[in-house]
Every structure is written in structure tokens, then in C-alpha cells.
PDB file of C-alpha atoms in Angstrom:
ATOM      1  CA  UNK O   1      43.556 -17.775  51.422  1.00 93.00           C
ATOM      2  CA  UNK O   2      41.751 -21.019  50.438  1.00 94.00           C
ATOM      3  CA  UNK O   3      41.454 -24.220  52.849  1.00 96.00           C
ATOM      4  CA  UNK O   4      43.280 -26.377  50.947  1.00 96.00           C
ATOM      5  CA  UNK O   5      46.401 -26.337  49.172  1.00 97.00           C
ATOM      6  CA  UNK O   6      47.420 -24.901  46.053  1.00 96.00           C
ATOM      7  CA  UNK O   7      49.429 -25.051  43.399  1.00 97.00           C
ATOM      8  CA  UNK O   8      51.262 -22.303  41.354  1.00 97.00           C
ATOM      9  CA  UNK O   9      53.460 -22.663  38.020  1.00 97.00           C
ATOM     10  CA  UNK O  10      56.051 -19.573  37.928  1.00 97.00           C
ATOM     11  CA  UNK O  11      57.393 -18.782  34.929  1.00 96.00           C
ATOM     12  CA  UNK O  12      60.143 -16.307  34.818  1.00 96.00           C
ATOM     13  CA  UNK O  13      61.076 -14.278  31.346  1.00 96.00           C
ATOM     14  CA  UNK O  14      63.662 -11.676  30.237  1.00 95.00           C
ATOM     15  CA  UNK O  15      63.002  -8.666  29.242  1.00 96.00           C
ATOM     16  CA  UNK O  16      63.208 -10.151  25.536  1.00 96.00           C
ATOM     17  CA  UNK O  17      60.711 -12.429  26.573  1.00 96.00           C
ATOM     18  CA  UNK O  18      62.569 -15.389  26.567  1.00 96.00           C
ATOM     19  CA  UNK O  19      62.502 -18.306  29.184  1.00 95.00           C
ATOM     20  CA  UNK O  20      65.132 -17.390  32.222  1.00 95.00           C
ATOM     21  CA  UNK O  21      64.449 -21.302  33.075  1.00 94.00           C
ATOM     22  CA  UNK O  22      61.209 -23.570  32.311  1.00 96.00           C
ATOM     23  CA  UNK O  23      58.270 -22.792  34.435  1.00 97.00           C
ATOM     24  CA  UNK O  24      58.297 -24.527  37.799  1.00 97.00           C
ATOM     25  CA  UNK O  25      55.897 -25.321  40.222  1.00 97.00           C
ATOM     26  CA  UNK O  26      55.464 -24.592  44.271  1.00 97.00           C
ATOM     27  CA  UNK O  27      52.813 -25.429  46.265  1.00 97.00           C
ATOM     28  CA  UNK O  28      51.454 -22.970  48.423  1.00 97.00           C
ATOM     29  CA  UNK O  29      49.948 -24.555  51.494  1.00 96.00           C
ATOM     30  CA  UNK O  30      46.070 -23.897  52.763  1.00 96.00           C
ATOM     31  CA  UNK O  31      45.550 -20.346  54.471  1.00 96.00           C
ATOM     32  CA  UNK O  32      49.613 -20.045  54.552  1.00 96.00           C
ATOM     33  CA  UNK O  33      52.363 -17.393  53.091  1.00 96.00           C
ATOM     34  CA  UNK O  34      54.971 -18.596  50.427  1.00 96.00           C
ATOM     35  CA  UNK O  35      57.856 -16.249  50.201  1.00 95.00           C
ATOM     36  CA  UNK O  36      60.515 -16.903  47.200  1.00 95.00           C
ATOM     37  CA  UNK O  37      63.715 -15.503  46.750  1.00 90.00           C
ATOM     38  CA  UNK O  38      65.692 -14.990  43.758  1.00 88.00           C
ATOM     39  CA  UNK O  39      66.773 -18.346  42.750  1.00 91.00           C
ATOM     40  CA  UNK O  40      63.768 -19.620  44.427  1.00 93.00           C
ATOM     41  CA  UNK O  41      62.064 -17.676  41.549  1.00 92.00           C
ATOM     42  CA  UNK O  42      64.159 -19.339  38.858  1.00 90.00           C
ATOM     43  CA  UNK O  43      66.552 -16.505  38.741  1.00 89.00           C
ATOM     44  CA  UNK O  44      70.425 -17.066  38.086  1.00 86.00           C
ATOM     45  CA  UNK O  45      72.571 -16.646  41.278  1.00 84.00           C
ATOM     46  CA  UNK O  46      74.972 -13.688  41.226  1.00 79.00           C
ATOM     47  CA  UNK O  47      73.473 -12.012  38.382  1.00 81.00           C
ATOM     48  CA  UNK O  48      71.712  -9.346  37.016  1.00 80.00           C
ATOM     49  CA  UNK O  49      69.056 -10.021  35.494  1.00 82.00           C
ATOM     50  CA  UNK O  50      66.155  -7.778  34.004  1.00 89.00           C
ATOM     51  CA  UNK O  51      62.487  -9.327  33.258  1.00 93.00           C
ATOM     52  CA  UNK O  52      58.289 -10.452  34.736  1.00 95.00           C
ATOM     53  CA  UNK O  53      57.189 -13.384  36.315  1.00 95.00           C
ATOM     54  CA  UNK O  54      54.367 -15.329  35.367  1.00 96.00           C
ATOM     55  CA  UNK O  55      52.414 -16.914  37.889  1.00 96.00           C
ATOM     56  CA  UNK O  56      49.337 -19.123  37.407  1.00 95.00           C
ATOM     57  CA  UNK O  57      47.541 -20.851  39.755  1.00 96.00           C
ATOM     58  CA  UNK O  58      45.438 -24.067  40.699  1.00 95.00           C
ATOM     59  CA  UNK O  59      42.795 -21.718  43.062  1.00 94.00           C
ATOM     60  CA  UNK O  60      42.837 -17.699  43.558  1.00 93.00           C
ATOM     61  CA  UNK O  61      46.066 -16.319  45.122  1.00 94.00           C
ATOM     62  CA  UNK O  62      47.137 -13.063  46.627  1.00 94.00           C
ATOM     63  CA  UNK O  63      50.647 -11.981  46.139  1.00 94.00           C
ATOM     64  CA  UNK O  64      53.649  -9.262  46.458  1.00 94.00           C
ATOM     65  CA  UNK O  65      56.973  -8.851  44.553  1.00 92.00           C
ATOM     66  CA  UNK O  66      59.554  -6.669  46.596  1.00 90.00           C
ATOM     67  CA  UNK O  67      62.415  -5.403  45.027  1.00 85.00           C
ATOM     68  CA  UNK O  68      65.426  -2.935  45.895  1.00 79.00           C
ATOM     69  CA  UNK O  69      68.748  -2.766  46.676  1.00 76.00           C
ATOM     70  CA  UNK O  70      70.183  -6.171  47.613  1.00 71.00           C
ATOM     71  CA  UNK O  71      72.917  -5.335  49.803  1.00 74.00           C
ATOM     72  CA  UNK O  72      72.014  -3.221  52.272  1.00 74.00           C
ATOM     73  CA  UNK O  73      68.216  -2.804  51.485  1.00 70.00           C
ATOM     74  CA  UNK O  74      68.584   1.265  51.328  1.00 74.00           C
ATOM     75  CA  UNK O  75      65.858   1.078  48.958  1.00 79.00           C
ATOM     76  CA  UNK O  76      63.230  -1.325  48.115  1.00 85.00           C
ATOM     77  CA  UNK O  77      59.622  -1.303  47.127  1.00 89.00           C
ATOM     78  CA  UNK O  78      56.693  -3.662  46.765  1.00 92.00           C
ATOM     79  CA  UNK O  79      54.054  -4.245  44.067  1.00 93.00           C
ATOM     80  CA  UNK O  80      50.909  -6.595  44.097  1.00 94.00           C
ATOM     81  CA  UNK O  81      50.632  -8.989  41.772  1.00 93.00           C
ATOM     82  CA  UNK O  82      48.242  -7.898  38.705  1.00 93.00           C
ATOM     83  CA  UNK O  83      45.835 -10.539  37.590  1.00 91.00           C
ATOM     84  CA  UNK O  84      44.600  -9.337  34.292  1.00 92.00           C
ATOM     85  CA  UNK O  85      46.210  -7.007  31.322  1.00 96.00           C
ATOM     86  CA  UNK O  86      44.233  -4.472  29.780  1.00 97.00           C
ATOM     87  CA  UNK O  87      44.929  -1.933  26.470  1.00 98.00           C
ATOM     88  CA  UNK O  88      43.633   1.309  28.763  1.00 98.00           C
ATOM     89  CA  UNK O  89      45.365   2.382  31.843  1.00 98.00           C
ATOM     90  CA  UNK O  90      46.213   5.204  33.830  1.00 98.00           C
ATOM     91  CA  UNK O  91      48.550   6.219  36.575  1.00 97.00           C
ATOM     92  CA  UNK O  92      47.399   9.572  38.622  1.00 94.00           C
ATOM     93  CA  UNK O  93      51.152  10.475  39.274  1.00 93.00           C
ATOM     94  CA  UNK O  94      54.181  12.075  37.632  1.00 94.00           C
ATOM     95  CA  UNK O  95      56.890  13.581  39.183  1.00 93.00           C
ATOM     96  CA  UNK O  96      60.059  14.624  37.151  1.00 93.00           C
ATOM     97  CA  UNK O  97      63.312  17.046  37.237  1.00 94.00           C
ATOM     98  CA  UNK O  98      63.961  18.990  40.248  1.00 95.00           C
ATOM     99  CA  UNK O  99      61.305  20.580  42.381  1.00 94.00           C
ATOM    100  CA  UNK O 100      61.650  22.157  45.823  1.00 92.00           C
ATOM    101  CA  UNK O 101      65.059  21.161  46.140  1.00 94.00           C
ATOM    102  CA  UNK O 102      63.965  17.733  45.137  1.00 93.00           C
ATOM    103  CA  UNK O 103      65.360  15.333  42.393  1.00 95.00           C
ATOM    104  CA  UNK O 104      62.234  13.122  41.291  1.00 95.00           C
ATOM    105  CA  UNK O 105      61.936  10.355  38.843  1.00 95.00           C
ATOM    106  CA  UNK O 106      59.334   8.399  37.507  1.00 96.00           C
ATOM    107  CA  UNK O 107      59.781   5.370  35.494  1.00 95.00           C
ATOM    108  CA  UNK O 108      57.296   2.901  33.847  1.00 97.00           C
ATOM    109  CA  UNK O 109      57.128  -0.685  32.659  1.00 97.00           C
ATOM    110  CA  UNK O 110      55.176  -2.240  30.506  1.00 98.00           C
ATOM    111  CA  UNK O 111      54.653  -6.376  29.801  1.00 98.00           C
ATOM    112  CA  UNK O 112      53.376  -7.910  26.374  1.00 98.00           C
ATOM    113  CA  UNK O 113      52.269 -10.821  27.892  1.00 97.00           C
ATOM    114  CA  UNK O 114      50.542 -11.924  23.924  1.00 97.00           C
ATOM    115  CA  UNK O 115      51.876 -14.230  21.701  1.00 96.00           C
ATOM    116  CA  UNK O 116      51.975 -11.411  18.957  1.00 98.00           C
ATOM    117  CA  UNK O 117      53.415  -7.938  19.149  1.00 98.00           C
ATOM    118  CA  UNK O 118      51.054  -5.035  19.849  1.00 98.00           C
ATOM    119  CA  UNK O 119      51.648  -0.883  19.824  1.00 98.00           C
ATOM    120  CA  UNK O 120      52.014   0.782  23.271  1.00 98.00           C
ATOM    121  CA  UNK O 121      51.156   4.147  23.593  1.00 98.00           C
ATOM    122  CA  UNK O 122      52.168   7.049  26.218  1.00 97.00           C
ATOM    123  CA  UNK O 123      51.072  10.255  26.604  1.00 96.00           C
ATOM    124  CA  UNK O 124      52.756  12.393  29.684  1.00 96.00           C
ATOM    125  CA  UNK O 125      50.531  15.411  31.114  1.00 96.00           C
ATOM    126  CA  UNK O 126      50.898  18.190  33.327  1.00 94.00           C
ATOM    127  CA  UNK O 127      48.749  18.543  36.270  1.00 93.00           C
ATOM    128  CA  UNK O 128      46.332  21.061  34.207  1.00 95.00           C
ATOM    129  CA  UNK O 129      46.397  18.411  31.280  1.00 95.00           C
ATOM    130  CA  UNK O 130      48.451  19.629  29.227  1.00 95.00           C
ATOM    131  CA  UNK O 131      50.614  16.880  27.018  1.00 95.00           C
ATOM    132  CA  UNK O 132      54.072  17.414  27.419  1.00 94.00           C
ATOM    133  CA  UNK O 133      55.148  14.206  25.055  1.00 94.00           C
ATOM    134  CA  UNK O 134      53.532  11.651  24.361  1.00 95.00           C
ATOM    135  CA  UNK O 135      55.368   8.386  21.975  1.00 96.00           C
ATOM    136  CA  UNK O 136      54.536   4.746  20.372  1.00 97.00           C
ATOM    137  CA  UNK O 137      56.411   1.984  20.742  1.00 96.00           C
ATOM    138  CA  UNK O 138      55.637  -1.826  19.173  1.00 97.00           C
ATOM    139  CA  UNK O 139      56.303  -4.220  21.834  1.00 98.00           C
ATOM    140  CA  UNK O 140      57.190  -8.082  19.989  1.00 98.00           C
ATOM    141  CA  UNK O 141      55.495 -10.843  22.147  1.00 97.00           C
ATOM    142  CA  UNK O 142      57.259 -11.559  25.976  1.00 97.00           C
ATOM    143  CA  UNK O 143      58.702  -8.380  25.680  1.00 98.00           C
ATOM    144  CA  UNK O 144      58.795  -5.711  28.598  1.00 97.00           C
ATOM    145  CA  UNK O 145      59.592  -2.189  27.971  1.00 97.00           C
ATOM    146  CA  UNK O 146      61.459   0.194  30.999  1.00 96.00           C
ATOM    147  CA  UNK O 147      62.242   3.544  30.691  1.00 96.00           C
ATOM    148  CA  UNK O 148      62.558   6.838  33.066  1.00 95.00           C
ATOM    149  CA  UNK O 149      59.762   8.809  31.636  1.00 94.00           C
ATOM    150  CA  UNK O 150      62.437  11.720  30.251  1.00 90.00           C
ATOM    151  CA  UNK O 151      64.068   8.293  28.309  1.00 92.00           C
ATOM    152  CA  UNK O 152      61.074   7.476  26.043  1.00 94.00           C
ATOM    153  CA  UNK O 153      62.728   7.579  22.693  1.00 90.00           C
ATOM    154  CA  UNK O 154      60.236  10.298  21.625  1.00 88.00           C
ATOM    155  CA  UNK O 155      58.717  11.758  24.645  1.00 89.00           C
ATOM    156  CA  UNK O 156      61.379  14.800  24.288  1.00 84.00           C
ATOM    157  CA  UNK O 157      62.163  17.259  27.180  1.00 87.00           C
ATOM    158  CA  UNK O 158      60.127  17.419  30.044  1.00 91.00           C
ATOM    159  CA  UNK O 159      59.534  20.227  32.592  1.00 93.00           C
ATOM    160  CA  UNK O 160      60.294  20.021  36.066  1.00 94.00           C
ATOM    161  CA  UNK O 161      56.636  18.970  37.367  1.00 92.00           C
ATOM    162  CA  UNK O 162      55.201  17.816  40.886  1.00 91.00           C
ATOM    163  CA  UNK O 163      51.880  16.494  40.016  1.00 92.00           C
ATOM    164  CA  UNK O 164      50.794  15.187  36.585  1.00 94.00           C
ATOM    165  CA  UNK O 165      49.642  11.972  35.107  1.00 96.00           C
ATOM    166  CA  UNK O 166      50.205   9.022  32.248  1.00 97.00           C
ATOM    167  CA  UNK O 167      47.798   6.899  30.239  1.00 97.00           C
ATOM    168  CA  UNK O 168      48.837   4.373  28.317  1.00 98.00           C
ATOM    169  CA  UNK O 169      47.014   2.435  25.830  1.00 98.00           C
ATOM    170  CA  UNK O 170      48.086  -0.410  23.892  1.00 98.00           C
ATOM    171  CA  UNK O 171      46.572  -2.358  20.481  1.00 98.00           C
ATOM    172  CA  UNK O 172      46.646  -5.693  19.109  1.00 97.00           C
ATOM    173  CA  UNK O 173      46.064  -6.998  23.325  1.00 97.00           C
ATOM    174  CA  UNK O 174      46.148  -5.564  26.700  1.00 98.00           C
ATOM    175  CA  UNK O 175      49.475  -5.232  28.559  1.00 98.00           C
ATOM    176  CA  UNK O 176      50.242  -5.020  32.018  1.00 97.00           C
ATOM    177  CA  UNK O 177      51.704  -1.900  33.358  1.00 97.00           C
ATOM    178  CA  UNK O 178      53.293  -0.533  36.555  1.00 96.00           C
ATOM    179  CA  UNK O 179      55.349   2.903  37.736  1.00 96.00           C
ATOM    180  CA  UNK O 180      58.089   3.536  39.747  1.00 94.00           C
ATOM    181  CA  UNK O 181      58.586   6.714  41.542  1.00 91.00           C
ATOM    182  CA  UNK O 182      61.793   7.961  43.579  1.00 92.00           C
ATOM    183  CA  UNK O 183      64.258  10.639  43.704  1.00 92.00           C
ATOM    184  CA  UNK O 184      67.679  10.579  42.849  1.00 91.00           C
ATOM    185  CA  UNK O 185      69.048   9.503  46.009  1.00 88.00           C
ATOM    186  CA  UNK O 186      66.913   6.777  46.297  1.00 86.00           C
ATOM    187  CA  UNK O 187      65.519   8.016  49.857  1.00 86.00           C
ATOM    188  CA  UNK O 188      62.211   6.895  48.776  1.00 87.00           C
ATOM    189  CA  UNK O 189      60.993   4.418  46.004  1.00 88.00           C
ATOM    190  CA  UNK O 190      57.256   3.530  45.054  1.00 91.00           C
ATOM    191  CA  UNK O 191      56.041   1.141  42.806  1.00 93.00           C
ATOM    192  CA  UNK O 192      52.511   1.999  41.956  1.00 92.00           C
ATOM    193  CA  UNK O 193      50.336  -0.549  39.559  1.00 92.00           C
ATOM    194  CA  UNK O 194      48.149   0.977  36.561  1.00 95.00           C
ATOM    195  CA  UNK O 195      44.528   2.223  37.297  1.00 94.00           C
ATOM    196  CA  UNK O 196      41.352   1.182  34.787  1.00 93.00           C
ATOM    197  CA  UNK O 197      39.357   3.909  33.805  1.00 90.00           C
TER     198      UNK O 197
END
């Protein structure tokens, strides 16, 4: 949104936190829209490939990743780019198991975007806040963490719920943090970023 030009370094990771390629720049021209794709973001052609993005700019930007399903788009969401990690944050929504017929899933990912490792905690509740799991997990440095909420190595079964909610809460530096939500069909998909308290 600025008047003149600027520049962004994007610097694409694994999942292990480990370089994909070296950062790269692009400039972004004055009161314009960049879009990247793929390759564009550093990524390897033709593969799978499982990580974060860090972006870092000359002057303020706004931005969007979209992702789905590449080849016929049947399912895709879009999440804004977060500008600052934090060690307390919430998301007002899980949805899990079968209910009314329906097959939900909620996932989560979090980033250790630190130099050192730190401990991620995450507590799943019920609607009426009661904790239905909750489990720790030390994240080394560059490392992002995925699961589907019922996959948390320590979590343990989870009932079939509507409405409920996650906080997570990290030590040793802030994290950044997003959900996914869907059902098992993929007829819908939502990627929803963390909420400060």
C-alpha cells in the first residue's frame, strides 16, 4: 500500500526448519499486488513439500497465502500473513468426530520461528470448558509442528464436539500459530490465524 516500491526477502523452510533454497528477493511495486506461485516462492517443481515462509520487508506489507488442492482446486483456503509471534494464543473454534451427520476436523500448526527450541503447549476444551486433552511438545528452532487435533501424541480420545476452543502457549519465545478446519470430504476448508488474549 505504500507510494513507492518495496522490497521483500522470502525465505522458505521445511518443516525441519531447514533452508528449501536461500532467501530471495522480489520487489513489490508502489500501491500494486504481487502474486507468487510455487516455484516463484522458492519451492521445488513437482514436489511435495511441507514447511513456512518467511517474509521480511523494506516498508509495511499486506499479504495472503492460499493453499488447496492443486489440480482441480476442490478445496483451497487462504490465510493472512501474521506479522508477529507470541507465547499466548487462542483459537475460539473446535470441531471434531462426527456431528449431525457431519465428519469435522480441525488441525493446527505451529512455527518456532527462534533460534533455540522452546515448549508448546495445547490444551483442547469443550464448549462448557471442560479440557478434554491437553499435551507438550518441545519444538527445536525452524521447526513447525502439524497435527489433526485427535493426532497430538498425548491429547488422547476426543468426543465428537461442535463448538469448543484451543489455547496454546509456548516458552523459551513466542510462536506463530494457525488452524485448519474442514470435514472429511473436503467440501469446506478454513484456515483461521491465532487470537491474542
Amino acid at each position: 500500500p505504500n507510494s513507492t516500491a518495496a522490497t521483500a526477502t522470502i525465505s522458505p523452510y521445511r518443516a525441519d526448519g531447514s533452508a528449501v533454497t536461500a532467501p530471495f528477493q522480489v520487489t513489490v511495486p508502489a500501491n500494486q499486488v504481487l502474486t507468487l506461485r510455487d516455484t516463484e516462492l522458492g519451492l521445488p517443481s513437482g514436489q511435495s513439500t511441507e514447511g513456512w515462509l518467511h517474509v521480511n520487508s523494506t516498508q509495511p506489507l499486506f499479504g495472503c497465502l492460499t493453499f488447496g488442492n492443486p489440480l482441480d482446486n476442490h478445496y483451497m483456503s487462504t490465510l493472512p500473513l501474521q506479522r508477529q509471534s507470541a507465547s499466548d494464543l487462542y483459537f475460539a473454534q473446535v470441531a471434531n468426530g462426527n456431528v449431525g451427520g457431519v465428519d469435522f476436523f480441525t488441525g493446527i500448526a505451529v512455527v518456532n520461528p527462534n533460534l533455540v527450541p522452546v515448549d508448546v503447549t495445547i490444551p483442547v476444551y469443550g464448549s462448557d470448558g471442560t479440557l478434554y486433552g491437553s499435551a507438550t511438545r518441545a519444538l527445536a528452532a525452524g521447526e513447525k509442528y502439524v497435527r489433526l487435533i485427535q493426532n497430538i501424541e498425548g491429547i488422547g480420545t476426543l468426543p465428537a464436539q461442535a463448538s469448543g476452543y484451543m489455547h496454546v502457549t509456548s516458552t523459551g519465545g513466542g510462536v506463530f500459530s494457525f488452524a485448519l478446519f474442514g470435514d472429511a470430504a473436503l467440501n469446506f476448508l478454513s484456515a483461521v490465524p491465532a487470537q491474542l488474549p
